[in-house]
Amino acid sequence: MQRIYLDNAATTKVSNEVLTEMLETYSETFGNPNSQHSFGREAGALVDLARDRVANTINAERGEIYFTSGGTESNNWAIIGLALANRAKGNHIITSSIEHHSVLEACKRLEKLGFEITYLPVDKTGLVDIARLLHCINQRTILVSIMAANNEVGTIQNLKAISKIVHEKGVLFHTDAVQAMGNFRIDVKDLEVDALSMSAHKIHGPKGIGALYVKKGVKIDNLIVGGEQERGKRGGTLNVPGIVGFGKACEIMQQNYIVDCKKLKYLRDYFVSQIENEIPHITVQGHAHQRLPGIASVSFNFVDGEALLCLLDMAGIAASKGAACQAGTTEPSHVLLAMNIPIEEVQSTLRFSFGINNTKEEIDIVVKELKKDVEKLRSISPLKPSRKRD
Ligand SMILES: *Cc1c(COP(=O)(O)O)cnc(C)c1O
């Protein structure tokens, strides 16, 4: 059976070029980059090159990039590390209600330590209200963390406007750019962010590796203590093959993102127009144009999303109900709820996230299958108002 992968927001396939560099590293450059001998130096040179490649993609300096185990660790570290390092200045942190769980749970941890967190609401397109943000900043506010683009609905925040307001108030600004990377140019100098989270596996790199950008001069406490790795800020022997793969993925992304994004947008828009033609009673969630090119979050009214996901899976089609880390739970999406989408609509929503390997032919197959499955589920749905009861 042909299988079709439309869950690229959960993870992407490692590209061949990335894999080649990683395999070479595994087999030939196995030294510990912190060792003093030639084996160590060779590995260290690969790490330096990768660090430059990562720094380059966001217009940062090599010394501002710290490798981590991925987006989750970067978010945990940014929130907890910046909060603890700035505790003397205040205990108030502002974030949004649609952040990734790695930000929200880090904030919850801080609440237990005596910090106060404000969770900003969003409008029905998923945009943070900037006037509200301004209103919430007070004397004790030390950090604002707002994601660059949302991983469930794809809404892109007005990051520059947000960072401007935050900095005018003398507050630090962190952004989770894990899902945004590769979708538009992210320039830390232009955006004026103090910290920014990245992850390799969302951009055709390996899983389990990411980075935190920390602007030069910004103080951050360690999250992981141990050796002197990463200039004493993150203990643990470096994952050299992962770092090499991440660097390569960044380099490829930087070269190709404009063409790739055009393709993703073409596929996504084609998909949306096809289902809008073929399937009645659907709603596309998120912002109409301020949205990642590869994401379509679609509510199929009167359909149980879980059941639809199952039927698609049986047909070899992979989509998602929301963030991958929530899949398998029956918890409704906190993102859609924060956007004030009614709960029945939330339960009927699936996320389709397109990748550079997808084709128009695949979309045609998916649309056909969706039409069939949605009709089937609606015909047995007790929710459908038009159904005559006897
Ligand atoms: C995937 C994702 C993360 C988590 O990154 P991992 O590397 O999987 O830990 C964080 N934030 C967003 C927006 C994501 O999409």
Coordinates of C-alpha atoms and ligand atoms in Angstrom, one line a residue:
M1 CA 0.0 0.0 0.0
Q2 CA 1.2 3.5 -0.9
R3 CA 1.6 5.5 2.3
I4 CA 1.3 9.3 2.4
Y5 CA 3.0 11.4 5.1
L6 CA 1.2 14.6 5.9
D7 CA 2.6 15.1 9.5
N8 CA 5.7 17.1 8.8
A9 CA 5.0 19.4 11.7
A10 CA 5.5 16.4 14.0
T11 CA 8.8 15.5 12.4
T12 CA 10.4 15.4 9.0
K13 CA 12.5 12.8 7.2
V14 CA 16.2 13.1 7.5
S15 CA 17.6 14.3 4.1
N16 CA 20.1 12.1 2.4
E17 CA 22.8 14.7 2.5
V18 CA 22.4 15.1 6.2
L19 CA 22.5 11.3 6.7
T20 CA 25.7 11.0 4.6
E21 CA 27.5 13.6 6.8
M22 CA 26.2 11.9 10.0
L23 CA 27.3 8.4 8.9
E24 CA 30.7 9.7 8.1
T25 CA 31.0 11.3 11.5
Y26 CA 29.8 8.1 13.3
S27 CA 32.3 5.9 11.5
E28 CA 35.3 8.2 11.2
T29 CA 35.2 11.1 13.6
F30 CA 34.3 9.4 16.8
G31 CA 36.5 11.5 19.1
N32 CA 35.2 13.6 22.0
P33 CA 35.4 17.2 20.9
N34 CA 36.5 18.2 24.4
S35 CA 39.6 15.9 24.3
Q36 CA 43.0 17.4 23.9
H37 CA 44.3 15.0 21.2
S38 CA 44.0 14.9 17.4
F39 CA 40.8 12.7 17.6
G40 CA 39.2 15.3 19.8
R41 CA 40.4 18.2 17.7
E42 CA 38.9 16.6 14.5
A43 CA 35.5 16.2 16.2
G44 CA 35.8 19.7 17.5
A45 CA 36.4 21.1 14.0
L46 CA 33.2 19.4 12.8
V47 CA 31.3 20.9 15.8
D48 CA 32.7 24.4 15.0
L49 CA 31.6 24.1 11.4
A50 CA 28.1 23.0 12.4
R51 CA 27.9 25.8 15.0
D52 CA 28.8 28.3 12.2
R53 CA 26.1 26.8 9.9
V54 CA 23.4 27.0 12.6
A55 CA 24.5 30.6 13.6
N56 CA 24.5 31.6 10.0
T57 CA 20.8 30.7 9.4
I58 CA 19.7 33.0 12.1
N59 CA 22.4 35.7 11.7
A60 CA 23.9 35.0 15.1
E61 CA 27.5 34.7 16.2
R62 CA 29.1 31.2 16.8
G63 CA 29.5 32.0 20.5
E64 CA 25.8 32.6 20.9
I65 CA 24.7 29.1 19.9
Y66 CA 24.4 26.4 22.6
F67 CA 23.6 22.9 21.4
T68 CA 20.9 21.1 23.4
S69 CA 18.9 17.8 23.0
G70 CA 16.2 19.6 21.0
G71 CA 13.4 22.1 21.1
T72 CA 12.0 20.9 24.4
E73 CA 15.3 21.3 26.3
S74 CA 15.9 24.7 24.6
N75 CA 12.5 26.0 25.7
N76 CA 12.9 24.6 29.2
W77 CA 16.3 26.1 29.5
A78 CA 15.3 29.5 28.1
I79 CA 12.4 29.9 30.4
I80 CA 13.8 28.5 33.6
G81 CA 17.4 29.7 33.0
L82 CA 16.5 33.2 32.2
A83 CA 14.0 33.4 35.0
L84 CA 16.5 32.2 37.6
A85 CA 19.3 34.4 36.4
N86 CA 17.0 37.5 36.6
R87 CA 15.2 36.6 39.8
A88 CA 16.7 39.6 41.7
K89 CA 14.9 41.9 39.2
G90 CA 11.5 40.4 39.5
N91 CA 9.3 37.3 39.4
H92 CA 6.8 38.0 36.6
I93 CA 6.9 36.2 33.2
I94 CA 4.5 36.6 30.3
T95 CA 3.8 34.0 27.7
S96 CA 0.9 33.0 25.5
S97 CA -1.8 30.4 26.0
I98 CA -0.9 28.7 22.6
E99 CA 2.7 27.9 23.4
H100 CA 4.2 24.4 23.0
H101 CA 3.9 22.3 26.2
S102 CA 7.6 22.6 26.7
V103 CA 7.1 26.3 27.4
L104 CA 3.9 26.0 29.3
E105 CA 5.2 23.3 31.6
A106 CA 8.4 25.1 32.2
C107 CA 6.2 28.1 33.3
K108 CA 4.2 25.8 35.6
R109 CA 7.4 24.7 37.2
L110 CA 8.4 28.3 37.8
E111 CA 4.9 29.0 39.4
K112 CA 5.8 26.4 42.0
L113 CA 9.0 28.3 42.7
G114 CA 7.1 31.5 43.4
F115 CA 7.1 33.1 39.9
E116 CA 3.9 34.7 38.6
I117 CA 3.0 33.8 35.0
T118 CA 0.6 35.6 32.7
Y119 CA -0.8 33.5 29.9
L120 CA -1.9 35.9 27.2
P121 CA -5.1 35.1 25.3
V122 CA -5.1 35.0 21.5
D123 CA -7.8 36.0 19.0
K124 CA -9.7 33.5 16.8
T125 CA -6.9 33.4 14.2
G126 CA -4.3 32.6 16.9
L127 CA -2.6 36.1 17.1
V128 CA -1.4 37.4 20.4
D129 CA -3.0 40.8 21.3
I130 CA -0.1 43.2 21.5
A131 CA -2.1 45.9 23.3
R132 CA -2.8 43.3 26.0
L133 CA 0.8 42.4 26.2
L134 CA 1.8 46.0 26.7
H135 CA -0.8 46.3 29.4
C136 CA 0.4 43.2 31.3
I137 CA 4.1 44.2 31.5
N138 CA 4.8 45.6 35.0
Q139 CA 7.8 46.5 37.2
R140 CA 8.4 42.9 38.1
T141 CA 8.3 41.5 34.6
I142 CA 11.6 39.9 33.6
L143 CA 10.8 37.8 30.6
V144 CA 8.3 37.5 27.8
S145 CA 8.2 34.3 25.7
I146 CA 6.0 34.2 22.6
M147 CA 6.4 31.5 19.9
A148 CA 7.4 32.7 16.4
A149 CA 4.8 30.4 14.7
N150 CA 2.3 27.9 16.1
N151 CA 2.8 24.2 15.4
E152 CA -0.9 23.3 15.3
V153 CA -2.6 26.0 13.3
G154 CA 0.5 27.7 11.7
T155 CA -0.3 31.3 12.8
I156 CA 2.8 33.5 12.6
Q157 CA 3.1 36.1 15.3
N158 CA 4.0 39.8 14.7
L159 CA 7.4 39.0 16.3
K160 CA 9.1 42.3 15.5
A161 CA 6.4 44.4 17.0
I162 CA 6.3 42.2 20.1
S163 CA 10.1 42.3 20.7
K164 CA 10.1 46.1 20.2
I165 CA 7.5 46.6 22.9
V166 CA 9.1 44.1 25.2
H167 CA 12.5 45.8 24.9
E168 CA 11.2 49.3 25.3
K169 CA 10.1 48.1 28.7
G170 CA 13.6 46.7 29.4
V171 CA 12.3 43.1 29.5
L172 CA 14.0 40.0 28.0
F173 CA 12.4 38.3 25.0
H174 CA 12.5 34.6 24.1
T175 CA 10.9 33.0 21.2
D176 CA 10.3 29.3 20.3
A177 CA 11.2 29.3 16.6
V178 CA 11.2 25.5 16.3
Q179 CA 8.2 25.4 13.9
A180 CA 9.0 28.7 12.2
M181 CA 12.5 27.7 11.1
G182 CA 12.8 27.1 7.4
N183 CA 9.5 28.9 6.7
F184 CA 10.7 32.5 6.6
R185 CA 14.0 34.3 7.2
I186 CA 14.7 34.4 11.0
D187 CA 17.3 37.1 11.8
V188 CA 18.0 37.5 15.5
K189 CA 19.5 40.9 15.0
D190 CA 16.6 42.2 13.0
L191 CA 14.0 40.6 15.3
E192 CA 16.0 41.7 18.4
V193 CA 15.4 38.5 20.4
D194 CA 17.4 37.7 23.5
A195 CA 16.9 33.9 23.2
L196 CA 15.6 31.6 20.5
S197 CA 14.9 27.9 20.5
M198 CA 15.6 25.6 17.5
S199 CA 15.3 21.9 16.7
A200 CA 16.9 19.9 13.9
H201 CA 14.2 17.3 13.3
K202 CA 11.6 19.8 12.0
I203 CA 14.0 20.8 9.2
H204 CA 15.0 17.4 7.9
G205 CA 17.7 16.9 10.5
P206 CA 18.0 14.2 13.1
K207 CA 15.9 13.9 16.3
G208 CA 17.4 14.6 19.7
I209 CA 19.4 17.7 18.7
G210 CA 18.7 21.4 18.8
A211 CA 20.1 24.6 20.0
L212 CA 19.4 27.7 22.1
Y213 CA 20.5 31.0 20.8
V214 CA 21.4 33.3 23.7
K215 CA 22.3 36.9 22.8
K216 CA 25.8 37.9 23.9
G217 CA 25.8 39.5 27.3
V218 CA 22.4 38.0 28.3
K219 CA 22.7 36.1 31.6
I220 CA 21.2 32.6 31.8
D221 CA 21.5 30.0 34.6
N222 CA 22.3 26.4 33.6
L223 CA 19.6 23.9 33.2
I224 CA 21.9 21.0 32.9
V225 CA 25.0 21.1 35.1
G226 CA 28.1 19.0 34.6
G227 CA 31.2 19.5 32.6
E228 CA 32.7 22.5 30.9
Q229 CA 31.0 21.7 27.5
E230 CA 29.3 24.5 25.7
R231 CA 31.4 27.1 27.5
G232 CA 30.2 25.7 30.8
K233 CA 26.6 26.4 30.1
R234 CA 25.4 22.9 29.2
G235 CA 27.1 19.8 30.6
G236 CA 27.2 16.5 28.7
T237 CA 29.4 15.1 26.0
L238 CA 28.4 16.6 22.7
N239 CA 26.3 14.6 20.3
V240 CA 28.7 15.2 17.4
P241 CA 26.9 13.3 14.7
G242 CA 23.6 14.9 15.7
I243 CA 25.3 18.4 15.7
V244 CA 26.9 17.7 12.3
G245 CA 23.4 16.6 10.9
F246 CA 21.8 19.7 12.4
G247 CA 24.4 22.0 10.8
K248 CA 24.0 20.4 7.4
A249 CA 20.2 20.6 7.7
C250 CA 20.5 24.3 8.5
E251 CA 22.8 24.8 5.5
I252 CA 20.5 23.1 3.1
M253 CA 17.5 24.9 4.5
Q254 CA 19.1 28.3 4.1
Q255 CA 19.9 27.5 0.4
N256 CA 16.4 26.1 -0.4
Y257 CA 13.8 27.7 1.8
I258 CA 12.4 30.1 -0.6
V259 CA 11.8 27.5 -3.3
D260 CA 10.7 24.9 -0.7
C261 CA 8.2 27.3 0.9
K262 CA 6.6 28.1 -2.5
K263 CA 6.2 24.4 -3.0
L264 CA 4.6 23.8 0.4
K265 CA 2.3 26.7 -0.1
Y266 CA 1.3 25.4 -3.5
L267 CA 0.5 22.0 -2.1
R268 CA -1.3 23.3 1.0
D269 CA -3.4 25.8 -1.0
Y270 CA -4.2 23.1 -3.6
F271 CA -5.3 20.7 -0.8
V272 CA -7.5 23.4 0.8
S273 CA -9.2 24.4 -2.4
Q274 CA -9.8 20.8 -3.3
I275 CA -11.4 19.9 0.0
E276 CA -13.4 23.1 0.0
N277 CA -14.8 22.1 -3.4
E278 CA -15.4 18.5 -2.4
I279 CA -16.5 18.5 1.2
P280 CA -19.2 20.7 2.7
H281 CA -19.1 22.1 6.3
I282 CA -15.4 22.5 6.8
T283 CA -13.5 25.3 8.4
V284 CA -9.8 26.1 8.0
Q285 CA -8.4 27.3 11.2
G286 CA -5.6 29.8 11.9
H287 CA -4.7 33.1 10.2
A288 CA -5.8 33.5 6.6
H289 CA -2.4 34.7 5.3
Q290 CA 0.0 35.1 8.3
R291 CA 0.4 31.4 8.4
L292 CA 3.1 28.8 7.8
P293 CA 3.0 27.6 4.2
G294 CA 2.8 23.9 5.0
I295 CA 0.1 23.7 7.6
A296 CA -3.6 23.2 7.1
S297 CA -5.7 22.8 10.3
V298 CA -9.2 21.8 9.2
S299 CA -12.4 21.2 11.1
F300 CA -14.8 18.7 9.6
N301 CA -18.0 19.6 11.3
F302 CA -20.1 16.7 12.6
V303 CA -17.1 14.3 12.4
D304 CA -15.1 12.9 15.3
G305 CA -11.5 13.8 14.5
E306 CA -10.2 10.7 16.2
A307 CA -12.3 8.4 14.0
L308 CA -11.3 10.3 10.9
L309 CA -7.7 10.0 11.8
C310 CA -8.1 6.2 12.2
L311 CA -9.8 5.8 8.8
L312 CA -7.1 7.8 7.1
D313 CA -4.4 5.8 8.9
M314 CA -6.0 2.6 7.6
A315 CA -5.7 4.0 4.1
G316 CA -2.0 4.7 4.7
I317 CA -2.4 8.5 5.2
A318 CA -0.7 10.1 8.2
A319 CA -2.2 13.3 9.6
S320 CA -2.5 14.5 13.2
K321 CA -5.1 15.7 15.7
G322 CA -2.7 18.4 17.0
A323 CA 0.8 18.4 18.4
A324 CA 2.4 15.0 18.3
C325 CA 3.1 15.0 22.0
Q326 CA -0.6 15.2 22.7
A327 CA -1.5 12.5 20.2
G328 CA -2.8 9.4 21.9
T329 CA -4.4 11.4 24.7
T330 CA -8.0 12.5 24.3
E331 CA -7.2 16.0 25.6
P332 CA -8.7 18.6 23.2
S333 CA -6.1 21.0 21.7
H334 CA -5.2 23.8 24.1
V335 CA -4.4 25.9 21.1
L336 CA -7.8 25.7 19.4
L337 CA -9.5 26.1 22.8
A338 CA -7.5 29.3 23.4
M339 CA -8.6 30.5 19.9
N340 CA -12.2 30.2 21.3
I341 CA -13.1 27.5 18.8
P342 CA -16.2 25.6 20.2
I343 CA -15.3 22.2 21.7
E344 CA -17.3 20.2 19.1
E345 CA -15.3 21.9 16.4
V346 CA -12.0 21.3 18.2
Q347 CA -12.8 17.6 18.4
S348 CA -13.4 17.6 14.6
T349 CA -10.1 19.2 13.7
L350 CA -7.2 17.5 12.0
R351 CA -3.8 19.0 11.1
F352 CA -2.3 18.3 7.7
S353 CA 1.3 19.4 7.5
F354 CA 3.0 19.2 4.1
G355 CA 6.6 18.5 3.3
I356 CA 9.0 19.0 0.4
N357 CA 8.7 15.3 -0.5
N358 CA 4.9 15.4 -1.0
T359 CA 3.4 15.6 -4.5
K360 CA 0.2 16.9 -6.1
E361 CA -0.8 13.3 -6.9
E362 CA -0.6 12.4 -3.2
I363 CA -2.9 15.3 -2.4
D364 CA -5.5 14.0 -5.0
I365 CA -5.5 10.6 -3.3
V366 CA -5.9 12.2 0.2
V367 CA -8.8 14.4 -0.9
K368 CA -10.6 11.5 -2.4
E369 CA -10.1 9.4 0.7
L370 CA -11.1 12.3 3.0
K371 CA -14.3 12.9 1.0
K372 CA -15.2 9.2 1.3
D373 CA -14.3 9.0 5.0
V374 CA -16.1 12.2 6.0
E375 CA -19.2 11.2 4.2
K376 CA -19.1 7.8 6.0
L377 CA -18.6 9.3 9.4
R378 CA -21.3 11.9 8.9
S379 CA -23.8 9.3 7.8
I380 CA -23.5 7.7 11.2
S381 CA -23.0 10.8 13.2
P382 CA -25.6 11.7 15.8
L383 CA -24.3 15.3 15.6
K384 CA -25.4 16.0 12.1
P385 CA -28.4 18.2 12.3
S386 CA -29.9 17.3 8.9
R387 CA -30.1 13.6 9.9
K388 CA -33.8 12.7 10.3
R389 CA -34.6 10.7 13.4
D390 CA -37.5 8.3 13.5
Ligands
LIG1 C1 8.4 20.2 17.9 C2 8.3 21.5 18.7 C3 9.0 21.6 19.9 C4 9.8 20.5 20.5 O1 11.0 20.2 19.9 P1 11.7 18.8 20.1 O2 13.0 18.9 19.4 O3 10.8 17.8 19.5 O4 11.8 18.6 21.6 C5 8.9 22.8 20.5 N1 8.2 23.8 20.0 C6 7.5 23.7 18.8 C7 6.7 24.9 18.3 C8 7.5 22.5 18.1 O5 6.9 22.4 17.0

